[in-house]
Tab-separated table of C-alpha atoms in Angstrom:
chain	number	residue	atom	x	y	z
D	1	UNK	CA	25.633	-0.671	-3.029
D	2	UNK	CA	23.724	-2.267	-0.173
D	3	UNK	CA	20.025	-2.911	0.264
D	4	UNK	CA	17.429	-5.167	1.788
D	5	UNK	CA	15.619	-8.186	0.375
D	6	UNK	CA	12.320	-8.726	2.130
D	7	UNK	CA	11.334	-12.400	2.296
D	8	UNK	CA	7.846	-11.794	3.662
D	9	UNK	CA	5.043	-13.499	1.697
D	10	UNK	CA	7.482	-15.240	-0.671
D	11	UNK	CA	6.558	-18.407	-2.575
D	12	UNK	CA	10.077	-19.590	-3.424
D	13	UNK	CA	13.635	-18.509	-4.199
D	14	UNK	CA	15.463	-19.858	-7.240
D	15	UNK	CA	19.241	-19.656	-7.637
D	16	UNK	CA	20.221	-20.179	-11.282
D	17	UNK	CA	23.934	-20.486	-11.959
D	18	UNK	CA	25.821	-19.698	-15.169
D	19	UNK	CA	24.505	-17.365	-17.915
D	20	UNK	CA	20.708	-16.944	-17.806
D	21	UNK	CA	20.142	-14.231	-20.413
D	22	UNK	CA	17.785	-16.390	-22.480
D	23	UNK	CA	15.528	-16.912	-19.461
D	24	UNK	CA	15.612	-13.625	-17.556
D	25	UNK	CA	17.100	-11.058	-19.939
D	26	UNK	CA	20.334	-9.123	-20.304
D	27	UNK	CA	23.150	-8.829	-17.744
D	28	UNK	CA	22.513	-12.278	-16.241
D	29	UNK	CA	25.989	-13.456	-17.222
D	30	UNK	CA	27.033	-15.096	-13.930
D	31	UNK	CA	23.557	-16.302	-12.998
D	32	UNK	CA	20.503	-14.880	-11.301
D	33	UNK	CA	18.505	-15.094	-8.085
D	34	UNK	CA	14.734	-15.147	-8.623
D	35	UNK	CA	12.524	-14.195	-5.660
D	36	UNK	CA	9.004	-15.338	-6.550
D	37	UNK	CA	6.389	-13.689	-4.329
D	38	UNK	CA	3.011	-15.291	-3.674
D	39	UNK	CA	0.223	-14.642	-6.151
D	40	UNK	CA	-3.364	-13.741	-5.225
D	41	UNK	CA	-5.649	-16.689	-4.507
D	42	UNK	CA	-9.426	-16.999	-4.577
D	43	UNK	CA	-9.645	-17.667	-0.842
D	44	UNK	CA	-9.885	-15.363	2.153
D	45	UNK	CA	-6.675	-15.447	4.139
D	46	UNK	CA	-4.380	-13.238	6.128
D	47	UNK	CA	-1.335	-13.450	8.352
D	48	UNK	CA	0.795	-11.177	10.508
D	49	UNK	CA	3.953	-11.260	12.580
D	50	UNK	CA	5.586	-9.090	15.229
D	51	UNK	CA	9.189	-9.621	16.330
D	52	UNK	CA	11.672	-7.856	18.620
D	53	UNK	CA	15.273	-8.368	19.656
D	54	UNK	CA	18.384	-6.773	21.069
D	55	UNK	CA	19.956	-3.646	19.565
D	56	UNK	CA	16.453	-2.134	19.384
D	57	UNK	CA	15.453	-4.668	16.743
D	58	UNK	CA	11.789	-4.583	15.679
D	59	UNK	CA	9.776	-6.101	12.850
D	60	UNK	CA	6.101	-5.977	11.905
D	61	UNK	CA	4.586	-7.694	8.872
D	62	UNK	CA	1.083	-8.229	7.542
D	63	UNK	CA	-0.580	-9.883	4.535
D	64	UNK	CA	-4.211	-9.963	3.445
D	65	UNK	CA	-5.778	-11.808	0.511
D	66	UNK	CA	-9.457	-11.028	-0.074
D	67	UNK	CA	-11.252	-12.063	-3.303
D	68	UNK	CA	-13.546	-9.345	-4.622
D	69	UNK	CA	-15.426	-11.584	-7.044
D	70	UNK	CA	-15.404	-15.377	-6.874
D	71	UNK	CA	-12.909	-16.906	-9.317
D	72	UNK	CA	-12.573	-13.616	-11.189
D	73	UNK	CA	-10.880	-10.832	-9.208
D	74	UNK	CA	-8.502	-11.230	-6.254
D	75	UNK	CA	-6.149	-8.686	-4.644
D	76	UNK	CA	-3.242	-9.530	-2.322
D	77	UNK	CA	-1.557	-6.884	-0.163
D	78	UNK	CA	1.567	-7.297	1.960
D	79	UNK	CA	3.747	-5.004	4.049
D	80	UNK	CA	6.930	-5.445	6.071
D	81	UNK	CA	8.706	-2.928	8.335
D	82	UNK	CA	12.075	-3.560	9.991
D	83	UNK	CA	14.491	-1.469	12.048
D	84	UNK	CA	17.458	-1.929	14.371
D	85	UNK	CA	20.639	-0.318	15.633
D	86	UNK	CA	24.101	-1.369	14.507
D	87	UNK	CA	26.291	-3.430	16.826
D	88	UNK	CA	29.095	-0.895	16.293
D	89	UNK	CA	29.499	2.546	17.845
D	90	UNK	CA	29.671	5.202	15.124
D	91	UNK	CA	29.962	8.998	14.980
D	92	UNK	CA	27.461	11.409	13.463
D	93	UNK	CA	28.406	13.888	10.744
D	94	UNK	CA	26.723	16.541	8.631
D	95	UNK	CA	23.405	15.218	7.335
D	96	UNK	CA	23.602	11.934	9.280
D	97	UNK	CA	22.800	11.920	12.996
D	98	UNK	CA	22.930	8.124	13.485
D	99	UNK	CA	24.917	6.153	10.870
D	100	UNK	CA	24.137	2.838	12.560
D	101	UNK	CA	20.364	3.102	12.275
D	102	UNK	CA	18.980	0.451	9.901
D	103	UNK	CA	15.453	0.884	8.534
D	104	UNK	CA	13.597	-1.003	5.832
D	105	UNK	CA	10.065	-0.816	4.428
D	106	UNK	CA	8.575	-3.141	1.823
D	107	UNK	CA	5.077	-2.707	0.362
D	108	UNK	CA	3.559	-4.882	-2.349
D	109	UNK	CA	0.161	-5.180	-3.978
D	110	UNK	CA	-1.042	-7.715	-6.552
D	111	UNK	CA	-4.333	-7.807	-8.435
D	112	UNK	CA	-5.356	-10.917	-10.389
D	113	UNK	CA	-8.078	-10.963	-13.050
D	114	UNK	CA	-9.405	-14.153	-14.680
D	115	UNK	CA	-12.000	-14.435	-17.426
D	116	UNK	CA	-15.163	-16.205	-16.179
D	117	UNK	CA	-15.492	-18.187	-19.411
D	118	UNK	CA	-11.842	-19.284	-19.521
D	119	UNK	CA	-9.666	-19.212	-16.354
D	120	UNK	CA	-6.542	-19.556	-18.507
D	121	UNK	CA	-7.135	-15.989	-19.687
D	122	UNK	CA	-5.509	-14.006	-16.927
D	123	UNK	CA	-4.037	-10.635	-16.098
D	124	UNK	CA	-1.783	-9.979	-13.092
D	125	UNK	CA	-0.837	-6.442	-12.055
D	126	UNK	CA	1.918	-5.968	-9.454
D	127	UNK	CA	3.053	-2.794	-7.724
D	128	UNK	CA	5.899	-2.667	-5.207
D	129	UNK	CA	7.842	-0.171	-3.118
D	130	UNK	CA	11.092	-0.887	-1.260
D	131	UNK	CA	12.826	1.690	0.931
D	132	UNK	CA	16.045	0.880	2.810
D	133	UNK	CA	18.610	2.681	4.936
D	134	UNK	CA	21.726	1.009	6.313
D	135	UNK	CA	25.375	1.608	7.013
D	136	UNK	CA	28.179	0.485	4.737
D	137	UNK	CA	29.921	-1.964	7.077
D	138	UNK	CA	30.323	-3.250	10.627
D	139	UNK	CA	33.971	-3.768	11.589
D	140	UNK	CA	35.273	-3.067	15.102
D	141	UNK	CA	38.793	-2.357	16.352
D	142	UNK	CA	40.520	-3.106	19.658
D	143	UNK	CA	39.495	-2.996	22.428
D	144	UNK	CA	36.580	-5.051	21.122
D	145	UNK	CA	34.484	-4.465	24.251
D	146	UNK	CA	33.980	-0.839	23.153
D	147	UNK	CA	32.505	-1.968	19.811
D	148	UNK	CA	34.180	1.010	18.173
D	149	UNK	CA	33.929	1.080	14.381
D	150	UNK	CA	37.127	1.042	12.339
D	151	UNK	CA	35.616	3.953	10.411
D	152	UNK	CA	33.412	5.851	12.916
D	153	UNK	CA	31.802	8.133	10.319
D	154	UNK	CA	30.365	5.218	8.372
D	155	UNK	CA	28.856	5.648	4.932
D	156	UNK	CA	25.080	5.264	4.817
D	157	UNK	CA	23.354	3.643	1.825
D	158	UNK	CA	19.774	4.554	0.917
D	159	UNK	CA	18.276	2.650	-2.052
D	160	UNK	CA	14.626	3.310	-2.984
D	161	UNK	CA	12.702	1.326	-5.600
D	162	UNK	CA	9.222	1.712	-7.072
D	163	UNK	CA	8.042	-0.777	-9.670
D	164	UNK	CA	4.936	-1.642	-11.651
D	165	UNK	CA	4.535	-4.884	-13.585
D	166	UNK	CA	1.934	-6.519	-15.795
D	167	UNK	CA	1.635	-10.150	-16.882
D	168	UNK	CA	-1.043	-11.394	-19.274
D	169	UNK	CA	-1.766	-14.760	-20.860
D	170	UNK	CA	-4.306	-15.686	-23.542
D	171	UNK	CA	-4.863	-19.188	-25.004
D	172	UNK	CA	-5.631	-18.950	-28.733
D	173	UNK	CA	-5.951	-22.587	-29.803
D	174	UNK	CA	-5.345	-26.093	-28.507
D	175	UNK	CA	-1.925	-25.997	-26.911
D	176	UNK	CA	-1.092	-22.540	-28.281
D	177	UNK	CA	-0.783	-19.557	-25.958
D	178	UNK	CA	0.530	-15.998	-26.142
D	179	UNK	CA	1.872	-14.132	-23.109
D	180	UNK	CA	3.354	-10.753	-22.350
D	181	UNK	CA	5.329	-9.411	-19.405
D	182	UNK	CA	6.074	-5.727	-19.046
D	183	UNK	CA	7.480	-3.660	-16.202
D	184	UNK	CA	8.661	-0.208	-15.208
D	185	UNK	CA	11.153	0.364	-12.390
D	186	UNK	CA	12.202	3.655	-10.856
D	187	UNK	CA	15.398	3.235	-8.816
D	188	UNK	CA	17.037	5.896	-6.658
D	189	UNK	CA	20.195	5.427	-4.625
D	190	UNK	CA	22.013	7.819	-2.331
D	191	UNK	CA	25.259	7.183	-0.506
D	192	UNK	CA	25.719	9.598	2.380
D	193	UNK	CA	29.216	10.418	3.563
D	194	UNK	CA	31.247	13.215	5.097
D	195	UNK	CA	31.028	16.232	2.738
D	196	UNK	CA	33.581	16.253	-0.096
D	197	UNK	CA	34.558	12.618	0.396
D	198	UNK	CA	32.479	9.898	-1.313
D	199	UNK	CA	28.843	10.988	-1.566
D	200	UNK	CA	26.941	9.486	-4.483
D	201	UNK	CA	23.605	9.816	-6.269
D	202	UNK	CA	22.342	7.251	-8.775
D	203	UNK	CA	18.942	7.216	-10.466
D	204	UNK	CA	17.609	4.903	-13.142
D	205	UNK	CA	14.358	4.425	-15.026
D	206	UNK	CA	14.073	0.932	-16.516
D	207	UNK	CA	11.503	-0.380	-18.996
D	208	UNK	CA	11.058	-4.011	-20.032
D	209	UNK	CA	8.663	-5.677	-22.482
D	210	UNK	CA	8.738	-9.416	-23.213
D	211	UNK	CA	6.139	-10.979	-25.559
D	212	UNK	CA	6.168	-14.792	-25.678
D	213	UNK	CA	4.575	-17.630	-27.641
D	214	UNK	CA	4.134	-21.124	-26.232
D	215	UNK	CA	2.954	-24.367	-27.756
D	216	UNK	CA	2.422	-27.603	-25.831
D	217	UNK	CA	1.651	-30.774	-27.766
D	218	UNK	CA	-0.399	-33.699	-26.507
D	219	UNK	CA	2.788	-35.773	-26.042
D	220	UNK	CA	4.104	-33.191	-23.500
D	221	UNK	CA	6.562	-31.723	-25.975
D	222	UNK	CA	6.658	-27.937	-25.909
D	223	UNK	CA	8.029	-25.039	-27.911
D	224	UNK	CA	8.510	-21.439	-26.810
D	225	UNK	CA	10.002	-18.257	-28.213
D	226	UNK	CA	10.213	-14.726	-26.891
D	227	UNK	CA	11.524	-11.257	-27.603
D	228	UNK	CA	13.147	-9.204	-24.832
D	229	UNK	CA	13.029	-5.411	-25.164
D	230	UNK	CA	14.869	-3.341	-22.567
D	231	UNK	CA	15.626	0.322	-22.024
D	232	UNK	CA	17.341	2.126	-19.148
D	233	UNK	CA	18.254	5.744	-18.473
D	234	UNK	CA	20.791	5.895	-15.626
D	235	UNK	CA	22.184	9.104	-14.135
D	236	UNK	CA	25.178	8.933	-11.806
D	237	UNK	CA	27.186	11.328	-9.653
D	238	UNK	CA	29.998	10.007	-7.457
D	239	UNK	CA	32.417	12.021	-5.318
D	240	UNK	CA	36.061	11.120	-5.080
D	241	UNK	CA	38.769	12.499	-2.828
D	242	UNK	CA	40.354	15.794	-3.905
D	243	UNK	CA	37.290	16.810	-5.942
D	244	UNK	CA	37.907	14.145	-8.585
D	245	UNK	CA	34.183	13.707	-9.142
D	246	UNK	CA	32.466	11.479	-11.672
D	247	UNK	CA	29.200	12.246	-13.452
D	248	UNK	CA	27.527	10.252	-16.191
D	249	UNK	CA	24.212	10.134	-18.065
D	250	UNK	CA	23.343	7.245	-20.356
D	251	UNK	CA	20.511	5.884	-22.447
D	252	UNK	CA	20.677	2.133	-23.032
D	253	UNK	CA	18.447	0.034	-25.262
D	254	UNK	CA	18.688	-3.675	-25.951
D	255	UNK	CA	16.695	-6.426	-27.636
């Protein structure tokens, strides 16, 4: 499964090796990559970029941060659009006119609320949409000057993701704080291929809730505990050669 990771308006990227389930939840057995996007700020700012290159490569990106109420409400909006042609020469087939066409769209909006009496009381709402289309691989065969693909009717991968997240934090006493993170993700994936070969459809709805408690003492010692609740409902259909198809529906819950 292939997709695109947009690095526009990103604060930092963390690569955590070895099991990370206690920090980021289930299925982080080999490690995790955390892409931390920039949060809204109580300043007026904006930025944009336009880029172009060979193989019909184009990119346009924009970000705007505009506080609605001083030190209380601030939205941040960002968008990134990218497209190009593959370096290989591929053949069209039913349902796919140009396997080598790569397209990606990333939209993200964040809205930050802070209590006027206590800025440590905060609520952050994040919505995001990612839409990608790209071919499976780029391998050429001799003569290399023709840039002919080793598999001219290349598979095309189309992942689509919509997500909504909420983070809240409330200080209750000196050094004591409660927090909650919750999110919903709707994921759709389609693999396009020659009919009756290896087409695939995958869809998943994921829900996550993580309440946390934190305590920080005056001597910089801290204590934290959390509960991770997770549920997913994946549906899969995958074609195999000679009509040996695979279909599966599941309902997974974990804590």
